[in-house]
XYZ file of C-alpha atoms in Angstrom:
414
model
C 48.948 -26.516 88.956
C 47.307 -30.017 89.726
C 44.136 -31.051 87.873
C 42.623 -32.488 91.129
C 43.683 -31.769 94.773
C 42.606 -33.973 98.083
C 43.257 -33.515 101.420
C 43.391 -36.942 103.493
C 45.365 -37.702 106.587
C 47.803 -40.485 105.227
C 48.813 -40.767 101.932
C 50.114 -44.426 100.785
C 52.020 -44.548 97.511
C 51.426 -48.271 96.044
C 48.810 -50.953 96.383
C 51.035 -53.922 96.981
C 50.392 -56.166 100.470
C 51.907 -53.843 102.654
C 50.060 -50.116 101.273
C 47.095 -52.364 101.318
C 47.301 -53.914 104.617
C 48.012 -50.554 106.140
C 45.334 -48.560 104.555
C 42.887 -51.201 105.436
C 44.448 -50.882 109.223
C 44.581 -47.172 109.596
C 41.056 -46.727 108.027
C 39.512 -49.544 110.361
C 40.889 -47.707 113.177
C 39.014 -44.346 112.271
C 42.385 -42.458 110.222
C 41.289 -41.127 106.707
C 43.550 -42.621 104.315
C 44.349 -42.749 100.373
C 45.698 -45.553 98.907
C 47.602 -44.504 95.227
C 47.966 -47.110 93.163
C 49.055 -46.807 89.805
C 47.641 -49.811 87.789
C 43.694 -50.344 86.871
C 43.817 -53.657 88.955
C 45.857 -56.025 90.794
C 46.758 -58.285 87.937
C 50.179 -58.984 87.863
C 52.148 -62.416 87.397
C 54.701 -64.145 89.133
C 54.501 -62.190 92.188
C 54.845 -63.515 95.524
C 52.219 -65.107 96.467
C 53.108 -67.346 99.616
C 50.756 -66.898 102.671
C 52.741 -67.781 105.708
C 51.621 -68.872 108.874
C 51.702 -65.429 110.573
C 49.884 -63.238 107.869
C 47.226 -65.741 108.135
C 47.069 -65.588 111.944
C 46.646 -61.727 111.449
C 43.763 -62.139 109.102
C 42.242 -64.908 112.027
C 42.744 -62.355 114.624
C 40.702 -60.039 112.185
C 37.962 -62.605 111.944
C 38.617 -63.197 108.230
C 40.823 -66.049 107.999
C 38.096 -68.203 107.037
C 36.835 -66.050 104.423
C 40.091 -65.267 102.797
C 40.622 -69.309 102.747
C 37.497 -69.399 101.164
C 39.554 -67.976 97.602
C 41.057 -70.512 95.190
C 44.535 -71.447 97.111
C 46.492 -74.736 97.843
C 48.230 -75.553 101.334
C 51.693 -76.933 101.952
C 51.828 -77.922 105.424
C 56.176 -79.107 104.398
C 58.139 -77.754 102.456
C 60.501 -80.276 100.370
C 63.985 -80.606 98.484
C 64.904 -83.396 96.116
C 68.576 -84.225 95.398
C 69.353 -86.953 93.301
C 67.204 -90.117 94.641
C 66.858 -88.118 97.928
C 63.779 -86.612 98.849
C 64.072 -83.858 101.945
C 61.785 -82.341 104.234
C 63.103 -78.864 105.047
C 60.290 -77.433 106.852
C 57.756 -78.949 109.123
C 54.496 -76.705 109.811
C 52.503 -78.533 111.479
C 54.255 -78.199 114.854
C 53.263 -73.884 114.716
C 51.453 -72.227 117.378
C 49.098 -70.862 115.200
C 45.149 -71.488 113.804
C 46.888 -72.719 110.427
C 49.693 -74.619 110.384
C 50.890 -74.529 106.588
C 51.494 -72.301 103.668
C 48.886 -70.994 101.684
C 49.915 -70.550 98.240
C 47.025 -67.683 96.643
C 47.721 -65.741 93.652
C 48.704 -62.083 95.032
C 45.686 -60.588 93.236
C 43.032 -62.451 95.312
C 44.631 -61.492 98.007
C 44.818 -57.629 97.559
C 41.145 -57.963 96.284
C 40.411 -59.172 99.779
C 42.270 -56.737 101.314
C 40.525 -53.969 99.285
C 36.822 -55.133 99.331
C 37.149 -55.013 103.248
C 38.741 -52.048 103.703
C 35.722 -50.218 101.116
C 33.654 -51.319 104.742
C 35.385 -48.202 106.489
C 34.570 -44.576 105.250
C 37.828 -43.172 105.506
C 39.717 -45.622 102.769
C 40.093 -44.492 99.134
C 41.393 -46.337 96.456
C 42.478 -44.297 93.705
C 43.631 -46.580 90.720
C 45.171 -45.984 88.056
C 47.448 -42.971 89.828
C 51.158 -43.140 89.603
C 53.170 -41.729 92.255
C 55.188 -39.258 89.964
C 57.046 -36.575 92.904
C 56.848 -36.477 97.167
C 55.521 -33.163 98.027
C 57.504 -30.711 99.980
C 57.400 -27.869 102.690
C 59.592 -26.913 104.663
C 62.060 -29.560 103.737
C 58.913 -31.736 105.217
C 56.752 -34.526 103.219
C 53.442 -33.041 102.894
C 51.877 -35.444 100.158
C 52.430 -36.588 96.899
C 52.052 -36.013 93.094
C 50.430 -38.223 91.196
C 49.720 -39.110 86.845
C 45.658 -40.452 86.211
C 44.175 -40.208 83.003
C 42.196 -37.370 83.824
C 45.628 -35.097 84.609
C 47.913 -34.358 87.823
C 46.460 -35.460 91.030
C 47.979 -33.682 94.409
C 47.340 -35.658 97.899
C 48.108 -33.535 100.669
C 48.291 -35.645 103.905
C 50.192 -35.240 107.243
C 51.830 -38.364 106.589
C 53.103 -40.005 103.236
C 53.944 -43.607 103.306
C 55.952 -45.177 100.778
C 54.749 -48.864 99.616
C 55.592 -49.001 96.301
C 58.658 -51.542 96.030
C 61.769 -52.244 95.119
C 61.603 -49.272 92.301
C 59.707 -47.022 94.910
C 59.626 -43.497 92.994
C 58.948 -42.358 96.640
C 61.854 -43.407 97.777
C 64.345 -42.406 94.936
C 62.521 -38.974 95.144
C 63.505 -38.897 98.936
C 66.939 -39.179 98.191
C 67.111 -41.692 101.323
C 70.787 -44.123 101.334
C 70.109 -47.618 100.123
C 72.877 -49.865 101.299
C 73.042 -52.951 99.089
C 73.967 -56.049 100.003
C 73.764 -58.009 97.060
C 72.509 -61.528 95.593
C 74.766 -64.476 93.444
C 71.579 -65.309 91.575
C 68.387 -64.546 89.440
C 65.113 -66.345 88.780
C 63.239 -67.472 85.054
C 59.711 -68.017 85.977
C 57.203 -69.741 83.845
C 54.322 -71.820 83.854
C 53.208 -75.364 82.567
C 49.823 -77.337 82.993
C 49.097 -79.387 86.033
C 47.301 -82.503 85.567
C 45.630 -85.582 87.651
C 47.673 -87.339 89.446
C 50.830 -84.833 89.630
C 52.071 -84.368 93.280
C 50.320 -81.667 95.434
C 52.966 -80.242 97.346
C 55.711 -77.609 96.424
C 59.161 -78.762 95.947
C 62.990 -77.530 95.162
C 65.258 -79.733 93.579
C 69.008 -79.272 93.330
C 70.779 -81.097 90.502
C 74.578 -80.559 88.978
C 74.512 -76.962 89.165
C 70.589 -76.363 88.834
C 67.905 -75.577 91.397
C 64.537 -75.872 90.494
C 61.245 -74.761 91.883
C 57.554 -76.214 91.434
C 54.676 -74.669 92.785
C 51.132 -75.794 92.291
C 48.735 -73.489 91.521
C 45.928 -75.665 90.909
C 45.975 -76.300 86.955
C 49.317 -75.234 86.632
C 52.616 -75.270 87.929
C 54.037 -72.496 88.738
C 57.879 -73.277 87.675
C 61.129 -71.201 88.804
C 64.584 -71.997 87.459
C 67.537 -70.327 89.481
C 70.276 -69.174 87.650
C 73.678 -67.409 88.504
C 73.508 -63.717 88.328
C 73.585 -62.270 84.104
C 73.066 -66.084 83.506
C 70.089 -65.194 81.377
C 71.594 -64.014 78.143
C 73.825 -67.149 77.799
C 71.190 -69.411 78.367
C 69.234 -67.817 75.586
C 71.801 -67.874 73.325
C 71.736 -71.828 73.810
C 68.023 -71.777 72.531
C 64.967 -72.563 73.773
C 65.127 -76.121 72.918
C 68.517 -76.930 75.704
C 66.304 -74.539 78.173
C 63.333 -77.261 77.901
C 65.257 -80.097 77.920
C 67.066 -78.905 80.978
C 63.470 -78.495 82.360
C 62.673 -82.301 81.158
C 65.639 -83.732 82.965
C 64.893 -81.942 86.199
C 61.212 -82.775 86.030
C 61.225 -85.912 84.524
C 57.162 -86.243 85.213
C 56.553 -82.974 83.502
C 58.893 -83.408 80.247
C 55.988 -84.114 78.046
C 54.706 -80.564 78.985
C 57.983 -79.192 77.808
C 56.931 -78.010 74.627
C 54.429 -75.782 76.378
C 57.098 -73.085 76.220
C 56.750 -71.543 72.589
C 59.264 -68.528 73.036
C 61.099 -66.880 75.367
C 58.249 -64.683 75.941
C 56.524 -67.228 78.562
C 59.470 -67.247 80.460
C 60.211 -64.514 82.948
C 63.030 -63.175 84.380
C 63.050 -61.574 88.137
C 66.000 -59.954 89.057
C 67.013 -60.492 92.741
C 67.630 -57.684 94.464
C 68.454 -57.816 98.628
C 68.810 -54.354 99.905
C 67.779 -52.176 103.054
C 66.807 -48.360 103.792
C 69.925 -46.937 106.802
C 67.076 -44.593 107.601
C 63.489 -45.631 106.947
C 62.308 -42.339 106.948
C 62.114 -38.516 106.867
C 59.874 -36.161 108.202
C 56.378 -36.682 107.143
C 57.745 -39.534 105.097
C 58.099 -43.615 106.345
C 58.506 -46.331 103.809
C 57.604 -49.628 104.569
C 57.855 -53.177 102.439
C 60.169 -53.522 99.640
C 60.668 -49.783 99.645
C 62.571 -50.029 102.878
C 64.055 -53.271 102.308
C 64.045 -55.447 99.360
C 64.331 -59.182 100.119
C 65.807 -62.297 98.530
C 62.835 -64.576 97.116
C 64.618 -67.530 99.509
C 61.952 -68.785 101.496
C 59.456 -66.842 100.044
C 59.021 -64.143 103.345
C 58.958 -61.314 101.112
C 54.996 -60.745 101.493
C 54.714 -61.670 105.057
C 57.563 -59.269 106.167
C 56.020 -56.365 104.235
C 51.949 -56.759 106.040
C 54.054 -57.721 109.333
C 55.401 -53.920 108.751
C 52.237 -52.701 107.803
C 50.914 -54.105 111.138
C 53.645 -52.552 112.998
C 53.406 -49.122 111.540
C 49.163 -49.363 112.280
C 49.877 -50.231 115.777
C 52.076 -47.104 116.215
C 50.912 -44.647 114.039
C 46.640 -44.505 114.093
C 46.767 -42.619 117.350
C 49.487 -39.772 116.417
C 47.561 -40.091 113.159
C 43.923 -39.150 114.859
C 45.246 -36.671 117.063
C 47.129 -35.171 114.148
C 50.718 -35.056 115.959
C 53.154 -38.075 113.890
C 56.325 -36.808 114.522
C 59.877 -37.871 113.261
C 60.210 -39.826 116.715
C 57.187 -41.850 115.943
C 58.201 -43.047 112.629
C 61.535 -43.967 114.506
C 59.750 -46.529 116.359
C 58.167 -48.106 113.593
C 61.933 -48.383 112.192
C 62.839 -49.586 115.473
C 60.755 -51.630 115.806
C 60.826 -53.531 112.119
C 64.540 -52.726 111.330
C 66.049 -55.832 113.314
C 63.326 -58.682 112.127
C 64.577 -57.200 108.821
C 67.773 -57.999 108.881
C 67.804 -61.339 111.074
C 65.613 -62.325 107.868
C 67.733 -60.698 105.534
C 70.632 -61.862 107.178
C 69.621 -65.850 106.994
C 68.717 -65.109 103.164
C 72.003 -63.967 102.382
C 73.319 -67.271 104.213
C 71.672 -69.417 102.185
C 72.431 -67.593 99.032
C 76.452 -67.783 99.743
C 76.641 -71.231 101.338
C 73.634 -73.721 99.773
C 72.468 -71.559 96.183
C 76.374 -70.295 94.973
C 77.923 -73.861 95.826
C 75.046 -75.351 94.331
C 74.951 -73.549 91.245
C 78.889 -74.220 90.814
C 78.427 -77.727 91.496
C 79.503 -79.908 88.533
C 76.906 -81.367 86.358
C 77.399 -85.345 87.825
C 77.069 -84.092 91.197
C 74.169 -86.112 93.069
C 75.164 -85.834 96.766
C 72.893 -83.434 98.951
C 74.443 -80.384 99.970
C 75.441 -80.231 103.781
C 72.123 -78.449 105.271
C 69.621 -80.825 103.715
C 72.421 -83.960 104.655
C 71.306 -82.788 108.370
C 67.600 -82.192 107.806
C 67.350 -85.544 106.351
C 69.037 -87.517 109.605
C 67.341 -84.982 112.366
C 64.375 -84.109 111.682
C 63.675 -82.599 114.504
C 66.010 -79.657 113.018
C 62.951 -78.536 110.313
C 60.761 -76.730 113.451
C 63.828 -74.565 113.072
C 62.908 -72.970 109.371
C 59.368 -73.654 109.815
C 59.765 -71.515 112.928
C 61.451 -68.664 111.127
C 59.706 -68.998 107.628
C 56.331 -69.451 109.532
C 56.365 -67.089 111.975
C 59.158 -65.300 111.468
C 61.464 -63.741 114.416
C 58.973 -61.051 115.765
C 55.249 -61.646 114.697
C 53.133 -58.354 115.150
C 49.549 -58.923 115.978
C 46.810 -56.213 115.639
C 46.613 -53.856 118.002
C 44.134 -51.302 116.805
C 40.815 -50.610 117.575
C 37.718 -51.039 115.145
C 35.989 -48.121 114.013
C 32.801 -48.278 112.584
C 31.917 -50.230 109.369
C 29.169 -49.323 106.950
C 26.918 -51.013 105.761
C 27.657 -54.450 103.719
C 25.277 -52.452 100.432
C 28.446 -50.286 100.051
């Protein structure tokens, strides 16, 4: 027997971008919805946090792009490479059909804030924190809600739809038994963080460098720093100690070496292991999943955020009517499948490019190498060539825009 039972018309497990973006969709179109999400805030490190061109168009055509800009972020109209002496623009922005024409680099948190403080505005959105998604609830052989731990006991959401956002890990969609076909990744990433001072450059860069990549990201007073390393590369590289680990970080940022000693113990550094997988079937009935749940993606490029709201969009667009008039059917969450499934694995396709013909030859590359790998060789002599990954980073290959209707607000006291 549950502690607590609510009835609510969709049911999203996980309050990442894409569960957030689609409750704050659904409820601004008039649907009731619940949002689970099983942390007491939205504080998390190293997750993505790269705005891209078309998630900030979405929040313009909302009216909020301004507002949402108004948050701490910094803007990367290029994205850059270094190689040796060579220093490569990869990605041109500025040429974008779009209000803005760069990056936005804003901690995740801010943005899911955002994301929640408007969608309080609409009365059918509930936030229930601190609820993890424990079980899918059954009938029939149909999803009919979910199961949920609080601190207070066992919640039950009953809903006509369930929605799986929760992730790469999604409990929702282990519990729905659904066939994950892998596809696999040659590397992992150590994330950490040093201080950023006067004077440093503003912009993001890569840097490739005898068998290392390297990743700087400013985040204001501090970098954001990501070392690449071949997959189960971790343990070996501890086993070196932390001192070859920061003076591989000295050589490869020469300007930030006397930060080095910033990292104390392998505690401040972080390791994410990459993961590039997609759902065959993105859903059941009474059951979609959306985001990472339905399709984990490389960190290349950094789409990982904007594919999951561009989703969320998608499955708004189709789903607040059947949702209203209380009829989704299997054939509707088809179409959201439909139409998400082959973005997905363009993008997913292009990742796993990169990873097998620039990242694995790069990370084999012997350690006097200095020459620049073939694709940034031909982004340095054409440049008209970087309006092609700007184009697919920025925008991506099928850019939903909102489609749904406004309901009603309340009041801004709420």
């Amino acid at each position: 027997m549950a502690d607590e039972t609510l009835t609510t018309q969709c049911c999203i497990a996980g309050g990442g971008p894409a569960g957030m973006m689609l409750g704050l969709l659904l409820a601004r179109a008039g649907v009731d919805v619940t949002v689970l999400e099983k942390h007491a805030d939205f504080l998390r490190d190293f997750r993505g946090d790269t705005l891209h061109p078309s998630t900030l168009e979405l929040m313009h055509e909302l009216g909020w792009m301004e507002e949402l800009l108004a948050l701490p972020h910094q803007k990367a109209p290029t994205l850059r490479f270094q190689s040796g002496s060579h220093d490569v623009v990869i990605g041109d922005f500025t040429h974008l059909p779009t209000h803005a024409r760069y990056i936005a680099f804003m901690p995740q948190w801010d943005l899911l804030d955002f994301l929640a403080r408007k969608a309080s505005a609409y009365p059918g959105f509930h936030l229930r924190r601190c609820a993890e998604v424990t079980d899918v609830l059954r009938d029939q052989g149909q999803a009919v809600g979910l199961r949920a731990r609080t601190p207070d006991g066992t919640l039950e959401v009953r809903a006509s739809l369930v929605v799986a956002a929760d992730g790469r890990t999604s409990t929702v969609r282990q519990r729905s038994g659904l066939e994950v076909e892998e596809l696999g990744a040659p590397m992992d990433v150590l994330w950490f963080r040093v201080t950023r001072k006067p004077g440093d450059p503003e912009e993001p860069m890569g840097r490739f460098e005898g068998g290392q990549i390297f990743i700087l990201i400013n985040r204001g007073d501090q970098w954001q720093c990501g070392r690449v390393i071949a997959k189960g590369a971790f343990e070996p590289l501890r086993q070196r100690g932390l001192a070859s680990f920061r003076d591989d970080f000295a050589r490869l940022a020469p300007f930030l070496a006397d930060r080095a000693a910033e990292l104390s113990t392998w505690d401040d550094v972080k390791l994410l292991t990459v993961r590039v997988d997609r759902l065959r079937t993105w859903y059941q009935p009474g059951l979609l999943c959306i985001g990472d749940a339905a399709h984990a993606m490389s960190p290349v490029a950094g789409v990982g955020i904007n594919l999951a709201v561009q989703d969320a969009v998608a499955a708004a667009n189709l789903l607040a009517a059947p949702l209203l008039e209380g009829r989704v059917t299997p054939d509707h969450l088809r179409q959201v499948q439909q139409r998400r499934e082959w973005p997905t694995r363009f993008t997913q396709r292009a990742q796993v490019l990169i990873q097998d013909r620039v990242l694995r030859p790069a990370l084999r590359a012997p350690s006097n190498r200095t020459g620049l790998p073939l694709p940034l060789w031909l982004m340095r002599h054409v440049p008209a060539l970087r309006r092609i990954p700007a184009r697919l980073i920025g925008l991506g290959v099928r850019p939903e825009h909102v489609r749904t209707s406004a309901a009603p607000a309340m009041p801004a006291s709420r």
